[in-house]
mmCIF file of C-alpha atoms in Angstrom:
data_model
loop_
_atom_site.group_PDB
_atom_site.id
_atom_site.type_symbol
_atom_site.label_atom_id
_atom_site.label_comp_id
_atom_site.label_asym_id
_atom_site.label_seq_id
_atom_site.Cartn_x
_atom_site.Cartn_y
_atom_site.Cartn_z
ATOM 1 C CA UNK A 615 -6.695 25.555 0.741
ATOM 2 C CA UNK A 616 -8.409 28.911 0.213
ATOM 3 C CA UNK A 617 -10.858 29.845 2.896
ATOM 4 C CA UNK A 618 -13.531 31.465 0.736
ATOM 5 C CA UNK A 619 -16.974 31.807 2.278
ATOM 6 C CA UNK A 620 -20.349 32.659 0.744
ATOM 7 C CA UNK A 621 -19.956 36.404 1.221
ATOM 8 C CA UNK A 622 -16.583 36.401 -0.583
ATOM 9 C CA UNK A 623 -18.120 34.461 -3.481
ATOM 10 C CA UNK A 624 -20.905 37.059 -3.781
ATOM 11 C CA UNK A 625 -18.335 39.873 -3.898
ATOM 12 C CA UNK A 626 -16.388 38.043 -6.629
ATOM 13 C CA UNK A 627 -19.615 37.486 -8.632
ATOM 14 C CA UNK A 628 -20.615 41.175 -8.430
ATOM 15 C CA UNK A 629 -17.120 42.311 -9.496
ATOM 16 C CA UNK A 630 -17.150 39.807 -12.388
ATOM 17 C CA UNK A 631 -20.593 41.042 -13.487
ATOM 18 C CA UNK A 632 -19.393 44.640 -13.506
ATOM 19 C CA UNK A 633 -16.035 43.930 -15.232
ATOM 20 C CA UNK A 634 -17.146 41.314 -17.796
ATOM 21 C CA UNK A 635 -20.680 42.429 -18.418
ATOM 22 C CA UNK A 636 -23.971 40.574 -18.469
ATOM 23 C CA UNK A 637 -23.636 39.356 -22.104
ATOM 24 C CA UNK A 638 -20.308 37.554 -21.769
ATOM 25 C CA UNK A 639 -20.615 36.412 -18.129
ATOM 26 C CA UNK A 640 -22.335 33.016 -18.857
ATOM 27 C CA UNK A 641 -19.759 32.105 -21.513
ATOM 28 C CA UNK A 642 -16.823 33.108 -19.253
ATOM 29 C CA UNK A 643 -18.348 31.151 -16.338
ATOM 30 C CA UNK A 644 -18.712 28.058 -18.565
ATOM 31 C CA UNK A 645 -15.092 28.384 -19.736
ATOM 32 C CA UNK A 646 -13.917 28.807 -16.142
ATOM 33 C CA UNK A 647 -15.873 25.651 -15.175
ATOM 34 C CA UNK A 648 -14.172 23.654 -17.956
ATOM 35 C CA UNK A 649 -10.738 24.947 -16.950
ATOM 36 C CA UNK A 650 -11.434 24.185 -13.293
ATOM 37 C CA UNK A 651 -12.492 20.605 -14.259
ATOM 38 C CA UNK A 652 -9.291 20.141 -16.262
ATOM 39 C CA UNK A 653 -7.272 21.416 -13.315
ATOM 40 C CA UNK A 654 -8.967 18.920 -10.987
ATOM 41 C CA UNK A 655 -8.312 16.029 -13.411
ATOM 42 C CA UNK A 656 -4.675 17.089 -13.750
ATOM 43 C CA UNK A 657 -4.249 17.241 -9.957
ATOM 44 C CA UNK A 658 -5.909 13.811 -9.591
ATOM 45 C CA UNK A 659 -3.585 12.341 -12.258
ATOM 46 C CA UNK A 660 -0.541 13.752 -10.467
ATOM 47 C CA UNK A 661 -1.785 12.296 -7.162
ATOM 48 C CA UNK A 662 -2.329 8.898 -8.811
ATOM 49 C CA UNK A 663 1.188 8.984 -10.309
ATOM 50 C CA UNK A 664 2.694 9.849 -6.939
ATOM 51 C CA UNK A 665 0.745 7.035 -5.252
ATOM 52 C CA UNK A 666 1.904 4.565 -7.924
ATOM 53 C CA UNK A 667 5.517 5.618 -7.415
ATOM 54 C CA UNK A 668 5.149 5.213 -3.651
ATOM 55 C CA UNK A 669 3.688 1.729 -4.155
ATOM 56 C CA UNK A 670 6.498 0.858 -6.580
ATOM 57 C CA UNK A 671 9.050 2.084 -4.058
ATOM 58 C CA UNK A 672 7.445 -0.090 -1.374
ATOM 59 C CA UNK A 673 7.458 -3.058 -3.761
ATOM 60 C CA UNK A 674 11.132 -2.459 -4.528
ATOM 61 C CA UNK A 675 11.926 -2.403 -0.814
ATOM 62 C CA UNK A 676 9.925 -5.595 -0.310
ATOM 63 C CA UNK A 677 11.687 -7.193 -3.276
ATOM 64 C CA UNK A 678 15.130 -6.278 -1.941
ATOM 65 C CA UNK A 679 14.199 -7.596 1.519
ATOM 66 C CA UNK A 680 12.932 -10.823 -0.028
ATOM 67 C CA UNK A 681 16.075 -11.203 -2.162
ATOM 68 C CA UNK A 682 18.295 -10.637 0.892
ATOM 69 C CA UNK A 683 16.390 -13.324 2.789
ATOM 70 C CA UNK A 684 16.696 -15.682 -0.193
ATOM 71 C CA UNK A 685 20.457 -15.056 -0.398
ATOM 72 C CA UNK A 686 20.801 -15.762 3.319
ATOM 73 C CA UNK A 687 18.837 -18.990 2.977
ATOM 74 C CA UNK A 688 20.892 -19.993 -0.061
ATOM 75 C CA UNK A 689 24.103 -19.375 1.882
ATOM 76 C CA UNK A 690 22.845 -21.513 4.759
ATOM 77 C CA UNK A 691 21.887 -24.321 2.390
ATOM 78 C CA UNK A 692 25.244 -24.127 0.601
ATOM 79 C CA UNK A 693 27.103 -24.249 3.924
ATOM 80 C CA UNK A 694 25.095 -27.282 5.005
ATOM 81 C CA UNK A 695 25.636 -29.021 1.661
ATOM 82 C CA UNK A 696 29.381 -28.337 1.831
ATOM 83 C CA UNK A 697 29.641 -29.744 5.350
ATOM 84 C CA UNK A 698 27.660 -32.853 4.371
ATOM 85 C CA UNK A 699 29.834 -33.340 1.281
ATOM 86 C CA UNK A 700 33.010 -33.039 3.348
ATOM 87 C CA UNK A 701 31.680 -35.600 5.853
ATOM 88 C CA UNK A 702 30.756 -37.957 3.004
ATOM 89 C CA UNK A 703 34.206 -37.602 1.438
ATOM 90 C CA UNK A 704 35.848 -38.285 4.832
ATOM 91 C CA UNK A 705 33.688 -41.381 5.280
ATOM 92 C CA UNK A 706 34.503 -42.510 1.742
ATOM 93 C CA UNK A 707 38.231 -42.060 2.376
ATOM 94 C CA UNK A 708 38.030 -44.034 5.623
ATOM 95 C CA UNK A 709 36.019 -46.787 3.926
ATOM 96 C CA UNK A 710 38.552 -47.030 1.095
ATOM 97 C CA UNK A 711 41.447 -47.235 3.550
ATOM 98 C CA UNK A 712 39.645 -49.928 5.577
ATOM 99 C CA UNK A 713 38.938 -51.881 2.395
ATOM 100 C CA UNK A 714 42.624 -51.731 1.421
ATOM 101 C CA UNK A 715 43.662 -52.881 4.901
ATOM 102 C CA UNK A 716 41.150 -55.745 4.764
ATOM 103 C CA UNK A 717 42.373 -56.802 1.306
ATOM 104 C CA UNK A 718 46.007 -56.844 2.427
ATOM 105 C CA UNK A 719 45.125 -58.767 5.614
ATOM 106 C CA UNK A 720 43.066 -61.381 3.730
ATOM 107 C CA UNK A 721 45.753 -62.190 1.152
ATOM 108 C CA UNK A 722 49.320 -62.122 2.507
ATOM 109 C CA UNK A 723 51.845 -61.509 -0.231
ATOM 110 C CA UNK A 724 54.076 -64.569 0.436
ATOM 111 C CA UNK A 725 51.381 -67.266 0.873
ATOM 112 C CA UNK A 726 49.868 -69.053 -2.117
ATOM 113 C CA UNK A 727 46.247 -68.277 -2.714
ATOM 114 C CA UNK A 728 43.609 -70.989 -2.501
ATOM 115 C CA UNK A 729 42.362 -72.488 -5.733
ATOM 116 C CA UNK A 730 38.808 -71.720 -6.737
ATOM 117 C CA UNK A 731 36.143 -74.198 -5.602
ATOM 118 C CA UNK A 732 35.514 -75.982 -8.898
ATOM 119 C CA UNK A 733 39.122 -75.994 -10.190
ATOM 120 C CA UNK A 734 40.966 -79.210 -11.064
ATOM 121 C CA UNK A 735 43.800 -80.219 -8.699
ATOM 122 C CA UNK A 736 47.326 -79.456 -9.787
ATOM 123 C CA UNK A 737 49.585 -82.421 -10.663
ATOM 124 C CA UNK A 738 51.247 -82.455 -7.230
ATOM 125 C CA UNK A 739 48.051 -82.064 -5.209
ATOM 126 C CA UNK A 740 46.128 -85.249 -6.013
ATOM 127 C CA UNK A 741 45.393 -86.443 -2.492
ATOM 128 C CA UNK A 742 45.137 -83.106 -0.697
ATOM 129 C CA UNK A 743 41.994 -81.406 0.510
ATOM 130 C CA UNK A 744 41.392 -77.939 -0.802
ATOM 131 C CA UNK A 745 42.492 -75.161 1.539
ATOM 132 C CA UNK A 746 39.811 -72.997 3.064
ATOM 133 C CA UNK A 747 37.051 -74.997 1.411
ATOM 134 C CA UNK A 748 34.214 -76.837 3.087
ATOM 135 C CA UNK A 749 34.805 -80.475 4.120
ATOM 136 C CA UNK A 750 33.572 -83.059 1.607
ATOM 137 C CA UNK A 751 29.974 -84.168 2.025
ATOM 138 C CA UNK A 752 29.478 -87.326 4.122
ATOM 139 C CA UNK A 753 29.034 -90.513 2.169
ATOM 140 C CA UNK A 754 25.621 -92.050 2.153
ATOM 141 C CA UNK A 755 25.315 -95.631 3.286
ATOM 142 C CA UNK A 756 22.490 -97.923 2.417
ATOM 143 C CA UNK A 757 20.372 -99.039 5.331
#
C-alpha cells in the first residue's frame, strides 16, 4: 500500500522525537501501536464479513440452481404420471366396454336364463336335462 523504506522510517522517527519530545515518545509509540492493532483487527473483520457474504451469495446461487433442477425434475415426473394415468384410464374404459359387450353377448335379452346347478326343476320341466349343465354322471354297474 504505502511504499515506506527504512530510510523513510528513520526520518519519521527523528521528526517524531523532535516534535513530541523524549519524555512522551514511548507513551505515544505505545498508543500508536494499540491503535494500529485495532485498525488491523477492524480490517480483518471487514474482510471476513465480505468473504462470508460472498460465500452466502454463492450458496444462494447454488440453492437457486438446485431448486430449478428440482422443479424441472418434478415437472418431468408429473408429466410422466399424468401420461400413465391417462393410459390407465383409457385401458379401464376399454375393459369396462368389453365387459359390457361380453355380458350382453352371454345373456340375450329374449332367451330364458339357465337355472342354477342345484335348483329344483320347475313343474313343467320334470324330464328335461338342465341347459348348459354337464351331462349326468354315468351309472355304475356291478361287475
